[in-house]
Amino acid sequence: MIDVIVIGAGPAGVVAALRAADLGAATALITRDEFGGMAANDGPVPVRTLAHAARLMREARHLANYGIVVSEPHLDYPRLLERVNEVVHDARSHSTFRAQIDSAGVRVYERAGFARFVDPHTIETESGLRLQANKFILCTGGKSRRLSVPGSEWTATHSDAWSLKSVPDSMLVIGAGATGVQVASIFNAFGSRIQLFQSGPRILPTEDADVSAAFAEAFREAGIMVHENFGVIESFEKTQNGIRMLYSNEGKKNSAEASLAVIAVGWVADTGNLNLEIAGIQTNQRGFLQVDEYLQTTAAHVFAAGDVTGRLMLVPQAIQDGFIAATNAIKGRTLPLEKQVSPIGSFTDPEYAQVGLTEAKARETHDVLVATVRFDSTTRTIIDGRTTGFCKLIADRPTRTILGCHVVGERAVEITQVVAIAMASGMRVDDLARIPLSYPTYAGILGRLAATLTRQLNLQGNWQVNEQS
Ligand SMILES: Cc1cc2nc3c(=O)[nH]c(=O)nc-3n(C[C@H](O)[C@H](O)[C@H](O)COP(=O)(O)OP(=O)(O)OC[C@H]3O[C@@H](n4cnc5c(N)ncnc54)[C@H](O)[C@@H]3O)c2cc1C
């Protein structure tokens, strides 16, 4: 019998299978579709490629500011989709994981269709495969939540971008979390007229309040119509040129029309096909697999990793989960999850990113120091003509450690990586202020912020080195 079957070959499943095999377990990896999962085929890799094209369109429009004369850029969307396919294949063929998995002796079953339990130790796949194992690691990821209002079958998700023949003239984007703002940003750069609808009072609701406000302002300046607190969707109906959304707000009926409506209202676990009850596996209130700190499910022989557990739904976390789940499945409950510094960001225009606590959360539990630098006041952003945005650094006054960083603007995601490393190593703001970061750079803005916070602390030191950025 196989020791462990891993279901789902996204980042969590691939690393779980590799770790299990490295620990000497006879391992099989089964996946419905292609190796790499949603991450490689429908998530970050292809979406980043669209985002890169959007960035090139924007860059091209800046050329005249630097005396470079070219004609107005024009997007060939079918050609862009070909490029997306090339990138996906290229990234997959250069994946070191695939080579490692093969040399570790993992039996890989790709394009097997959905796998489901037929008894606690046996699974069957749609392709007719039937396998038994002592242990299982479920890494089946998630999928877009769909709305259940009349006419929702006419709406699309981010995945439908791959089957469009051209850029829609106009788009309703419902939901202004990470996926919604990404879709809005990309298709706005491609020339769609975008209306973005958020049911709550602010877009990007899990970000620092200043990030939400600056981001909404930047979106509006870029021509996106942002509707916060828009109300409740009642239905969708097909029109001659696209789709109409009917909604109401405090009893007042309203409607919005566009060529396409994209729903981005959350991410749910992809467990519907697994037949979980047969194996005694329970889900939590949010519908994700219930796991403990060892990533063990309610069935002792079944572990889970990645988006299907509903924790931070990102590739690096899925990879770490896969390693932890496989270690515990093979060696026993030895490796608990750790609380970690987790930078999060998105490649929109403008970019935004965060690490650590928001200012509001930090103030609830700490005596804080806060400094903000606007991007219209730093040398590098002025040189590059990227003056929209700001960077905010939050520190704990008594310990001088960094509690959080929030950025809107160019290279926001890269800036927060530097802060994440500083936070993970327990670096204090005055330590950061003493590092002569390169000038003029985006990361160098952190030096100026750290120097400002150090000055607020009234410490002696050579923080002046970073006064300029
Ligand atoms: C638009 C978008 C952009 C994103 N951008 C980023 C980003 O920039 N950075 C980042 O870190 N994260 C990003 N993410 C999130 C990231 O893609 C996920 O966190 C990551 O893919 C989770 O990995 P996973 O292994 O848990 O699941 P997945 O990658 O979803 O893989 C799960 C696999 O299991 C298969 N499967 C499902 N059910 C079964 C079954 N019953 N039998 C067999 N196989 C099954 C699925 O088909 C899939 O191949 C993005 C997500 C989206 C949607």
Short mmCIF file of C-alpha atoms and ligand atoms in Angstrom, two decimals:
data_model
loop_
_atom_site.label_atom_id
_atom_site.label_comp_id
_atom_site.label_asym_id
_atom_site.label_seq_id
_atom_site.Cartn_x
_atom_site.Cartn_y
_atom_site.Cartn_z
CA MET A 1 0.00 0.00 0.00
CA ILE A 2 1.07 3.60 -0.61
CA ASP A 3 2.12 5.40 2.60
CA VAL A 4 0.66 8.78 1.72
CA ILE A 5 -1.56 10.17 -1.01
CA VAL A 6 -1.46 13.93 -1.58
CA ILE A 7 -4.50 15.33 -3.39
CA GLY A 8 -3.99 18.56 -5.37
CA ALA A 9 -0.71 19.59 -7.07
CA GLY A 10 -0.64 23.30 -6.28
CA PRO A 11 2.21 24.72 -4.17
CA ALA A 12 0.92 23.07 -0.96
CA GLY A 13 0.51 19.62 -2.53
CA VAL A 14 3.78 19.64 -4.45
CA VAL A 15 5.80 20.53 -1.35
CA ALA A 16 3.82 18.08 0.82
CA ALA A 17 4.54 15.24 -1.64
CA LEU A 18 8.22 16.17 -1.89
CA ARG A 19 8.63 16.36 1.89
CA ALA A 20 6.82 13.04 2.42
CA ALA A 21 9.04 11.33 -0.17
CA ASP A 22 12.17 12.93 1.33
CA LEU A 23 11.16 11.40 4.68
CA GLY A 24 11.10 7.97 3.02
CA ALA A 25 7.34 7.57 2.49
CA ALA A 26 5.97 5.85 -0.64
CA THR A 27 4.07 8.85 -1.99
CA ALA A 28 1.50 9.49 -4.71
CA LEU A 29 0.42 12.96 -5.90
CA ILE A 30 -2.93 13.17 -7.64
CA THR A 31 -4.39 16.24 -9.24
CA ARG A 32 -7.49 17.08 -11.20
CA ASP A 33 -5.70 19.14 -13.83
CA GLU A 34 -2.15 20.32 -14.52
CA PHE A 35 0.84 20.14 -12.18
CA GLY A 36 1.27 23.51 -10.41
CA GLY A 37 -2.38 24.00 -9.44
CA MET A 38 -4.23 27.26 -9.53
CA ALA A 39 -1.05 29.19 -8.63
CA ALA A 40 0.69 28.23 -11.86
CA ASN A 41 -2.30 27.99 -14.18
CA ASP A 42 -5.03 30.41 -13.11
CA GLY A 43 -3.67 32.58 -10.24
CA PRO A 44 -0.44 34.51 -9.66
CA VAL A 45 1.54 33.44 -12.75
CA PRO A 46 -1.01 34.28 -15.48
CA VAL A 47 -2.54 37.21 -13.57
CA ARG A 48 0.93 38.70 -12.97
CA THR A 49 1.54 38.43 -16.72
CA LEU A 50 -1.59 40.49 -17.39
CA ALA A 51 -0.50 42.92 -14.67
CA HIS A 52 2.91 43.23 -16.35
CA ALA A 53 1.21 44.03 -19.68
CA ALA A 54 -0.90 46.65 -17.89
CA ARG A 55 2.28 48.13 -16.41
CA LEU A 56 3.90 48.27 -19.88
CA MET A 57 0.85 50.13 -21.23
CA ARG A 58 1.18 52.66 -18.41
CA GLU A 59 4.95 52.96 -18.86
CA ALA A 60 4.44 53.58 -22.57
CA ARG A 61 2.12 56.48 -21.75
CA HIS A 62 4.87 58.03 -19.58
CA LEU A 63 7.48 57.99 -22.33
CA ALA A 64 6.58 61.44 -23.66
CA ASN A 65 7.37 62.93 -20.22
CA TYR A 66 10.97 61.88 -20.79
CA GLY A 67 11.18 63.14 -24.37
CA ILE A 68 10.62 59.74 -26.01
CA VAL A 69 8.11 60.03 -28.82
CA VAL A 70 6.11 56.95 -29.81
CA SER A 71 2.56 56.46 -31.02
CA GLU A 72 -0.27 55.68 -28.58
CA PRO A 73 0.07 52.05 -27.37
CA HIS A 74 -2.52 49.61 -28.67
CA LEU A 75 -3.30 46.27 -27.02
CA ASP A 76 -3.67 43.08 -29.07
CA TYR A 77 -5.51 41.01 -26.46
CA PRO A 78 -5.34 37.62 -28.28
CA ARG A 79 -1.57 38.11 -28.63
CA LEU A 80 -1.36 38.93 -24.92
CA LEU A 81 -3.20 35.69 -24.08
CA GLU A 82 -0.67 33.79 -26.23
CA ARG A 83 2.06 35.44 -24.16
CA VAL A 84 0.27 34.38 -20.96
CA ASN A 85 0.25 30.78 -22.21
CA GLU A 86 3.95 30.97 -23.10
CA VAL A 87 4.78 32.30 -19.64
CA VAL A 88 2.68 29.63 -17.89
CA HIS A 89 4.40 26.87 -19.89
CA ASP A 90 7.83 28.40 -19.44
CA ALA A 91 7.37 28.80 -15.67
CA ARG A 92 6.04 25.24 -15.38
CA SER A 93 8.85 23.74 -17.46
CA HIS A 94 11.45 25.55 -15.33
CA SER A 95 9.84 24.54 -12.05
CA THR A 96 12.56 22.95 -9.96
CA PHE A 97 9.81 21.29 -7.93
CA ARG A 98 8.83 19.06 -10.89
CA ALA A 99 12.38 17.73 -11.29
CA GLN A 100 12.72 17.22 -7.52
CA ILE A 101 9.37 15.42 -7.28
CA ASP A 102 10.33 13.07 -10.12
CA SER A 103 13.77 12.30 -8.71
CA ALA A 104 12.32 11.72 -5.23
CA GLY A 105 10.23 8.91 -6.75
CA VAL A 106 6.78 10.45 -6.18
CA ARG A 107 4.14 8.83 -8.41
CA VAL A 108 2.40 11.77 -10.10
CA TYR A 109 -1.09 11.41 -11.57
CA GLU A 110 -1.92 14.59 -13.51
CA ARG A 111 -5.26 15.34 -15.22
CA ALA A 112 -6.90 12.61 -13.11
CA GLY A 113 -10.16 14.54 -12.64
CA PHE A 114 -11.63 15.03 -9.16
CA ALA A 115 -10.54 12.51 -6.53
CA ARG A 116 -13.04 11.45 -3.86
CA PHE A 117 -13.01 9.14 -0.86
CA VAL A 118 -14.91 5.87 -1.29
CA ASP A 119 -13.87 4.69 2.19
CA PRO A 120 -11.54 6.27 4.79
CA HIS A 121 -8.41 4.80 3.14
CA THR A 122 -9.43 4.57 -0.53
CA ILE A 123 -9.89 7.23 -3.18
CA GLU A 124 -11.19 7.07 -6.73
CA THR A 125 -10.70 9.65 -9.45
CA GLU A 126 -12.89 10.67 -12.36
CA SER A 127 -10.28 9.13 -14.67
CA GLY A 128 -10.92 5.74 -13.05
CA LEU A 129 -7.86 5.56 -10.80
CA ARG A 130 -8.44 3.72 -7.49
CA LEU A 131 -5.70 3.94 -4.83
CA GLN A 132 -5.36 3.12 -1.14
CA ALA A 133 -3.07 4.72 1.46
CA ASN A 134 -2.41 4.88 5.19
CA LYS A 135 -2.35 8.67 5.26
CA PHE A 136 -3.73 11.51 3.14
CA ILE A 137 -2.81 15.16 2.75
CA LEU A 138 -5.57 17.28 1.23
CA CYS A 139 -4.29 20.26 -0.77
CA THR A 140 -7.25 20.95 -3.03
CA GLY A 141 -7.11 24.74 -2.74
CA GLY A 142 -10.03 27.08 -3.22
CA LYS A 143 -12.27 28.62 -5.85
CA SER A 144 -14.17 31.86 -6.39
CA ARG A 145 -17.33 32.25 -4.34
CA ARG A 146 -20.33 32.67 -6.64
CA LEU A 147 -23.41 34.75 -5.85
CA SER A 148 -26.75 32.99 -5.59
CA VAL A 149 -28.98 35.82 -6.85
CA PRO A 150 -31.13 35.39 -9.99
CA GLY A 151 -29.09 35.81 -13.18
CA SER A 152 -25.73 35.17 -11.52
CA GLU A 153 -25.06 32.55 -14.20
CA TRP A 154 -24.42 35.50 -16.58
CA THR A 155 -21.58 36.81 -14.42
CA ALA A 156 -17.86 35.96 -14.74
CA THR A 157 -14.87 35.39 -12.43
CA HIS A 158 -11.22 36.35 -12.90
CA SER A 159 -10.71 32.97 -14.66
CA ASP A 160 -12.91 34.07 -17.56
CA ALA A 161 -10.18 36.53 -18.61
CA TRP A 162 -8.50 33.58 -20.37
CA SER A 163 -11.46 32.95 -22.70
CA LEU A 164 -12.23 36.58 -23.66
CA LYS A 165 -11.60 37.35 -27.32
CA SER A 166 -11.07 41.07 -26.73
CA VAL A 167 -11.00 43.62 -23.93
CA PRO A 168 -14.61 44.39 -22.89
CA ASP A 169 -15.69 48.02 -23.45
CA SER A 170 -16.93 48.22 -19.89
CA MET A 171 -16.89 46.10 -16.76
CA LEU A 172 -18.66 45.90 -13.41
CA VAL A 173 -16.32 44.48 -10.79
CA ILE A 174 -18.20 43.31 -7.71
CA GLY A 175 -16.00 43.08 -4.62
CA ALA A 176 -13.01 45.32 -3.88
CA GLY A 177 -10.70 42.92 -2.04
CA ALA A 178 -7.35 41.74 -3.49
CA THR A 179 -8.77 39.97 -6.57
CA GLY A 180 -11.39 42.63 -7.41
CA VAL A 181 -8.95 45.55 -7.36
CA GLN A 182 -6.49 43.54 -9.44
CA VAL A 183 -9.07 42.86 -12.15
CA ALA A 184 -10.20 46.50 -12.04
CA SER A 185 -6.63 47.83 -12.28
CA ILE A 186 -5.56 45.57 -15.15
CA PHE A 187 -8.63 46.09 -17.34
CA ASN A 188 -8.66 49.83 -16.64
CA ALA A 189 -5.12 49.98 -18.06
CA PHE A 190 -6.35 47.97 -21.06
CA GLY A 191 -9.03 50.59 -21.75
CA SER A 192 -12.23 49.12 -20.20
CA ARG A 193 -14.54 51.56 -18.40
CA ILE A 194 -14.60 50.11 -14.88
CA GLN A 195 -17.16 50.43 -12.09
CA LEU A 196 -16.00 48.87 -8.83
CA PHE A 197 -18.63 47.95 -6.23
CA GLN A 198 -17.87 47.39 -2.56
CA SER A 199 -20.62 46.51 -0.09
CA GLY A 200 -18.71 47.85 2.95
CA PRO A 201 -17.60 51.42 3.66
CA ARG A 202 -14.10 51.10 2.16
CA ILE A 203 -12.29 49.19 -0.56
CA LEU A 204 -9.42 46.90 0.51
CA PRO A 205 -11.13 46.51 3.91
CA THR A 206 -8.35 44.46 5.51
CA GLU A 207 -5.66 47.04 4.73
CA ASP A 208 -4.66 50.01 6.91
CA ALA A 209 -7.39 52.70 6.65
CA ASP A 210 -4.93 55.17 5.07
CA VAL A 211 -4.10 52.61 2.37
CA SER A 212 -7.79 52.14 1.51
CA ALA A 213 -8.34 55.91 1.30
CA ALA A 214 -5.24 56.62 -0.84
CA PHE A 215 -5.96 53.65 -3.08
CA ALA A 216 -9.59 54.69 -3.66
CA GLU A 217 -8.44 58.22 -4.50
CA ALA A 218 -5.81 56.90 -6.96
CA PHE A 219 -8.39 54.62 -8.60
CA ARG A 220 -10.83 57.53 -9.00
CA GLU A 221 -8.07 59.70 -10.50
CA ALA A 222 -7.35 56.88 -12.96
CA GLY A 223 -10.99 57.01 -14.10
CA ILE A 224 -12.38 54.01 -12.19
CA MET A 225 -15.83 54.65 -10.67
CA VAL A 226 -15.59 53.39 -7.09
CA HIS A 227 -18.92 52.72 -5.33
CA GLU A 228 -18.53 52.06 -1.59
CA ASN A 229 -21.54 51.01 0.55
CA PHE A 230 -23.36 50.38 -2.71
CA GLY A 231 -26.13 48.24 -1.20
CA VAL A 232 -27.44 44.75 -1.94
CA ILE A 233 -27.48 42.97 -5.29
CA GLU A 234 -30.96 41.76 -6.24
CA SER A 235 -30.34 40.20 -9.65
CA PHE A 236 -28.49 40.28 -12.94
CA GLU A 237 -30.10 40.30 -16.34
CA LYS A 238 -28.74 39.92 -19.84
CA THR A 239 -28.89 42.98 -22.11
CA GLN A 240 -28.25 43.40 -25.82
CA ASN A 241 -24.67 44.55 -25.16
CA GLY A 242 -23.84 42.72 -21.98
CA ILE A 243 -25.28 42.61 -18.50
CA ARG A 244 -27.30 44.73 -16.08
CA MET A 245 -26.96 44.52 -12.29
CA LEU A 246 -30.04 45.46 -10.26
CA TYR A 247 -29.35 46.49 -6.68
CA SER A 248 -30.97 48.39 -3.87
CA ASN A 249 -29.66 50.71 -1.21
CA GLU A 250 -31.87 51.44 1.82
CA GLY A 251 -35.00 50.75 -0.21
CA LYS A 252 -33.85 52.76 -3.25
CA LYS A 253 -33.64 50.69 -6.46
CA ASN A 254 -30.63 51.19 -8.71
CA SER A 255 -28.94 49.55 -11.67
CA ALA A 256 -25.60 49.47 -13.49
CA GLU A 257 -24.79 48.12 -16.94
CA ALA A 258 -21.62 46.97 -18.65
CA SER A 259 -20.32 44.50 -21.22
CA LEU A 260 -19.23 42.12 -18.45
CA ALA A 261 -19.72 41.68 -14.68
CA VAL A 262 -16.85 40.07 -12.78
CA ILE A 263 -17.60 38.67 -9.32
CA ALA A 264 -14.75 38.80 -6.79
CA VAL A 265 -16.53 38.38 -3.46
CA GLY A 266 -14.30 35.85 -1.77
CA TRP A 267 -12.63 32.50 -1.94
CA VAL A 268 -14.15 29.21 -0.73
CA ALA A 269 -12.56 25.79 -0.11
CA ASP A 270 -12.60 23.37 -3.04
CA THR A 271 -13.85 20.33 -1.13
CA GLY A 272 -17.25 19.70 -2.70
CA ASN A 273 -16.09 16.66 -4.65
CA LEU A 274 -14.01 14.92 -1.98
CA ASN A 275 -16.79 13.02 -0.12
CA LEU A 276 -15.32 14.20 3.19
CA GLU A 277 -17.98 12.58 5.42
CA ILE A 278 -16.93 9.06 4.41
CA ALA A 279 -13.46 9.72 5.86
CA GLY A 280 -14.76 11.57 8.95
CA ILE A 281 -13.33 14.95 7.92
CA GLN A 282 -15.15 18.05 9.14
CA THR A 283 -15.20 21.61 7.90
CA ASN A 284 -15.27 24.75 10.06
CA GLN A 285 -17.95 27.45 10.13
CA ARG A 286 -16.41 29.18 7.10
CA GLY A 287 -16.53 25.93 5.10
CA PHE A 288 -12.74 25.35 5.12
CA LEU A 289 -11.17 22.11 6.40
CA GLN A 290 -10.94 22.11 10.18
CA VAL A 291 -7.29 21.63 11.17
CA ASP A 292 -5.31 21.98 14.39
CA GLU A 293 -1.86 23.53 14.80
CA TYR A 294 -0.27 20.38 13.28
CA LEU A 295 -2.55 20.70 10.24
CA GLN A 296 -4.29 17.47 11.22
CA THR A 297 -7.98 17.28 10.31
CA THR A 298 -10.73 15.73 12.42
CA ALA A 299 -9.74 12.35 10.90
CA ALA A 300 -6.42 11.35 12.50
CA HIS A 301 -4.98 9.90 9.26
CA VAL A 302 -5.80 12.98 7.15
CA PHE A 303 -3.84 16.24 7.11
CA ALA A 304 -4.48 19.38 5.06
CA ALA A 305 -2.42 22.28 3.69
CA GLY A 306 -2.82 25.49 1.70
CA ASP A 307 -5.93 27.47 0.72
CA VAL A 308 -8.25 24.58 1.62
CA THR A 309 -7.58 25.35 5.31
CA GLY A 310 -8.66 29.00 4.83
CA ARG A 311 -5.66 30.55 6.57
CA LEU A 312 -3.59 33.23 4.80
CA MET A 313 -4.30 32.25 1.21
CA LEU A 314 -0.95 32.88 -0.47
CA VAL A 315 1.71 30.79 -2.20
CA PRO A 316 4.50 31.09 0.43
CA GLN A 317 2.08 30.08 3.20
CA ALA A 318 0.79 27.15 1.11
CA ILE A 319 4.39 25.97 0.64
CA GLN A 320 5.10 26.16 4.39
CA ASP A 321 1.83 24.38 5.17
CA GLY A 322 2.72 21.56 2.77
CA PHE A 323 6.05 21.04 4.51
CA ILE A 324 4.47 21.07 8.00
CA ALA A 325 1.53 18.81 7.10
CA ALA A 326 3.79 16.20 5.47
CA THR A 327 6.27 16.26 8.36
CA ASN A 328 3.47 15.62 10.86
CA ALA A 329 1.79 13.01 8.67
CA ILE A 330 4.99 10.96 8.40
CA LYS A 331 6.89 11.66 11.64
CA GLY A 332 3.93 12.18 13.98
CA ARG A 333 2.80 15.47 15.52
CA THR A 334 6.22 17.10 15.85
CA LEU A 335 6.09 20.39 13.93
CA PRO A 336 3.43 22.98 14.92
CA LEU A 337 2.52 26.04 12.86
CA GLU A 338 4.42 29.15 13.93
CA LYS A 339 3.18 32.72 14.06
CA GLN A 340 5.11 34.44 11.31
CA VAL A 341 5.76 37.80 9.76
CA SER A 342 3.78 37.67 6.50
CA PRO A 343 4.10 40.46 3.95
CA ILE A 344 1.07 40.81 1.66
CA GLY A 345 0.76 42.95 -1.42
CA SER A 346 -0.67 43.34 -4.86
CA PHE A 347 0.66 44.37 -8.25
CA THR A 348 -2.04 46.90 -9.07
CA ASP A 349 -1.65 50.51 -10.21
CA PRO A 350 -0.76 51.87 -7.74
CA GLU A 351 0.72 48.89 -5.93
CA TYR A 352 -0.14 48.43 -2.28
CA ALA A 353 1.41 46.22 0.39
CA GLN A 354 1.50 45.63 4.11
CA VAL A 355 3.35 43.73 6.76
CA GLY A 356 2.52 43.51 10.47
CA LEU A 357 -0.18 45.42 12.29
CA THR A 358 -2.33 48.20 10.86
CA GLU A 359 -2.04 51.48 12.72
CA ALA A 360 -5.50 51.00 14.28
CA LYS A 361 -4.63 47.48 15.52
CA ALA A 362 -1.21 48.57 16.79
CA ARG A 363 -2.78 51.42 18.80
CA GLU A 364 -5.15 48.96 20.53
CA THR A 365 -2.26 47.11 22.20
CA HIS A 366 0.91 49.25 21.98
CA ASP A 367 2.35 52.65 22.72
CA VAL A 368 3.16 53.46 19.10
CA LEU A 369 5.38 55.72 17.07
CA VAL A 370 4.18 56.43 13.51
CA ALA A 371 5.94 58.16 10.62
CA THR A 372 4.73 58.62 7.05
CA VAL A 373 6.61 59.74 3.95
CA ARG A 374 4.63 60.79 0.89
CA PHE A 375 5.90 59.62 -2.48
CA ASP A 376 5.79 63.17 -3.85
CA SER A 377 8.61 64.06 -1.44
CA THR A 378 11.29 61.44 -2.16
CA THR A 379 14.01 61.72 -4.78
CA ARG A 380 13.60 58.38 -6.50
CA THR A 381 9.83 58.61 -6.91
CA ILE A 382 10.23 62.12 -8.34
CA ILE A 383 12.93 60.93 -10.76
CA ASP A 384 10.68 58.08 -11.94
CA GLY A 385 7.53 60.24 -12.09
CA ARG A 386 5.84 57.91 -9.58
CA THR A 387 4.75 60.41 -6.97
CA THR A 388 1.42 58.81 -6.00
CA GLY A 389 1.33 57.11 -2.62
CA PHE A 390 3.08 56.95 0.72
CA CYS A 391 4.97 54.67 3.06
CA LYS A 392 4.03 54.43 6.74
CA LEU A 393 6.21 52.79 9.38
CA ILE A 394 4.86 51.91 12.85
CA ALA A 395 7.08 51.06 15.82
CA ASP A 396 6.60 50.15 19.46
CA ARG A 397 7.94 53.01 21.63
CA PRO A 398 9.18 50.97 24.64
CA THR A 399 10.96 48.21 22.68
CA ARG A 400 11.72 50.26 19.51
CA THR A 401 10.77 47.21 17.39
CA ILE A 402 8.88 47.58 14.13
CA LEU A 403 5.18 46.68 14.36
CA GLY A 404 4.04 47.31 10.81
CA CYS A 405 4.58 48.97 7.47
CA HIS A 406 1.95 50.05 4.94
CA VAL A 407 2.68 51.30 1.46
CA VAL A 408 0.73 52.58 -1.52
CA GLY A 409 2.74 53.31 -4.66
CA GLU A 410 5.51 52.11 -6.93
CA ARG A 411 7.46 49.04 -5.64
CA ALA A 412 5.23 48.84 -2.56
CA VAL A 413 5.50 45.05 -2.50
CA GLU A 414 9.31 45.07 -2.66
CA ILE A 415 9.56 47.71 0.11
CA THR A 416 7.57 45.56 2.53
CA GLN A 417 9.87 42.56 1.92
CA VAL A 418 12.71 44.57 3.45
CA VAL A 419 10.54 45.46 6.46
CA ALA A 420 9.47 41.81 6.86
CA ILE A 421 13.13 40.77 7.16
CA ALA A 422 13.78 43.55 9.67
CA MET A 423 10.74 42.51 11.71
CA ALA A 424 11.55 38.79 11.60
CA SER A 425 15.05 39.49 12.87
CA GLY A 426 13.74 41.69 15.71
CA MET A 427 15.54 44.75 14.37
CA ARG A 428 14.82 48.05 16.13
CA VAL A 429 14.05 51.26 14.25
CA ASP A 430 17.29 52.87 15.36
CA ASP A 431 19.20 49.84 13.98
CA LEU A 432 17.42 50.30 10.66
CA ALA A 433 18.16 54.03 10.71
CA ARG A 434 21.90 53.30 10.98
CA ILE A 435 22.07 51.22 7.78
CA PRO A 436 23.25 53.42 4.89
CA LEU A 437 20.64 52.20 2.40
CA SER A 438 21.38 53.06 -1.22
CA TYR A 439 20.28 56.45 -2.53
CA PRO A 440 18.05 57.16 -4.38
CA THR A 441 16.01 53.96 -4.02
CA TYR A 442 12.51 52.91 -3.04
CA ALA A 443 13.74 50.80 -0.11
CA GLY A 444 15.82 53.80 0.95
CA ILE A 445 12.55 55.51 1.96
CA LEU A 446 12.56 53.14 4.94
CA GLY A 447 15.80 54.68 6.16
CA ARG A 448 14.21 58.12 6.22
CA LEU A 449 11.19 56.77 8.11
CA ALA A 450 13.39 54.93 10.60
CA ALA A 451 15.42 58.10 11.13
CA THR A 452 12.22 60.09 11.78
CA LEU A 453 11.04 57.53 14.34
CA THR A 454 14.48 57.46 15.97
CA ARG A 455 14.36 61.23 16.30
CA GLN A 456 10.94 60.90 18.00
CA LEU A 457 12.65 58.57 20.50
CA ASN A 458 15.26 61.22 21.32
CA LEU A 459 18.06 58.67 21.04
CA GLN A 460 21.66 59.46 20.33
CA GLY A 461 22.93 57.76 17.20
CA ASN A 462 23.94 58.21 13.60
CA TRP A 463 20.40 58.09 12.23
CA GLN A 464 21.16 61.24 10.22
CA VAL A 465 22.72 59.01 7.58
CA ASN A 466 19.23 58.22 6.28
CA GLU A 467 17.72 61.68 6.51
CA GLN A 468 17.93 61.94 2.72
CA SER A 469 15.88 59.59 0.49
C1 LIG B 1 -6.23 35.96 -9.18
C2 LIG B 1 -5.33 35.45 -8.11
C3 LIG B 1 -4.09 36.03 -7.91
C4 LIG B 1 -3.26 35.57 -6.89
N1 LIG B 1 -2.06 36.18 -6.72
C5 LIG B 1 -1.23 35.75 -5.75
C6 LIG B 1 0.05 36.34 -5.58
O1 LIG B 1 0.41 37.28 -6.26
N2 LIG B 1 0.88 35.84 -4.63
C7 LIG B 1 0.50 34.80 -3.84
O2 LIG B 1 1.30 34.39 -2.98
N3 LIG B 1 -0.71 34.22 -3.98
C8 LIG B 1 -1.58 34.65 -4.91
N4 LIG B 1 -2.80 34.07 -5.06
C9 LIG B 1 -3.18 32.97 -4.14
C10 LIG B 1 -2.48 31.65 -4.53
O3 LIG B 1 -2.71 31.36 -5.87
C11 LIG B 1 -3.00 30.52 -3.63
O4 LIG B 1 -2.83 30.89 -2.28
C12 LIG B 1 -2.24 29.21 -3.89
O5 LIG B 1 -2.41 28.80 -5.23
C13 LIG B 1 -2.75 28.11 -2.96
O6 LIG B 1 -2.08 26.92 -3.24
P1 LIG B 1 -2.75 25.52 -2.93
O7 LIG B 1 -1.70 24.50 -3.19
O8 LIG B 1 -3.39 25.53 -1.59
O9 LIG B 1 -3.96 25.35 -3.96
P2 LIG B 1 -4.08 25.51 -5.53
O10 LIG B 1 -2.95 26.24 -6.14
O11 LIG B 1 -5.46 26.05 -5.73
O12 LIG B 1 -4.02 24.02 -6.07
C14 LIG B 1 -5.03 23.09 -5.75
C15 LIG B 1 -5.09 22.01 -6.82
O13 LIG B 1 -5.95 20.95 -6.37
C16 LIG B 1 -6.78 20.51 -7.45
N5 LIG B 1 -7.98 19.86 -6.91
C17 LIG B 1 -9.06 20.44 -6.31
N6 LIG B 1 -9.94 19.48 -5.91
C18 LIG B 1 -9.41 18.29 -6.28
C19 LIG B 1 -9.84 16.95 -6.14
N7 LIG B 1 -10.98 16.63 -5.53
N8 LIG B 1 -9.07 15.98 -6.67
C20 LIG B 1 -7.89 16.26 -7.30
N9 LIG B 1 -7.42 17.53 -7.43
C21 LIG B 1 -8.16 18.52 -6.93
C22 LIG B 1 -7.08 21.82 -8.17
O14 LIG B 1 -7.55 21.58 -9.49
C23 LIG B 1 -5.71 22.52 -8.13
O15 LIG B 1 -4.91 22.11 -9.20
C24 LIG B 1 -3.66 34.50 -6.06
C25 LIG B 1 -4.90 33.89 -6.29
C26 LIG B 1 -5.74 34.38 -7.29
C27 LIG B 1 -7.08 33.74 -7.49
#
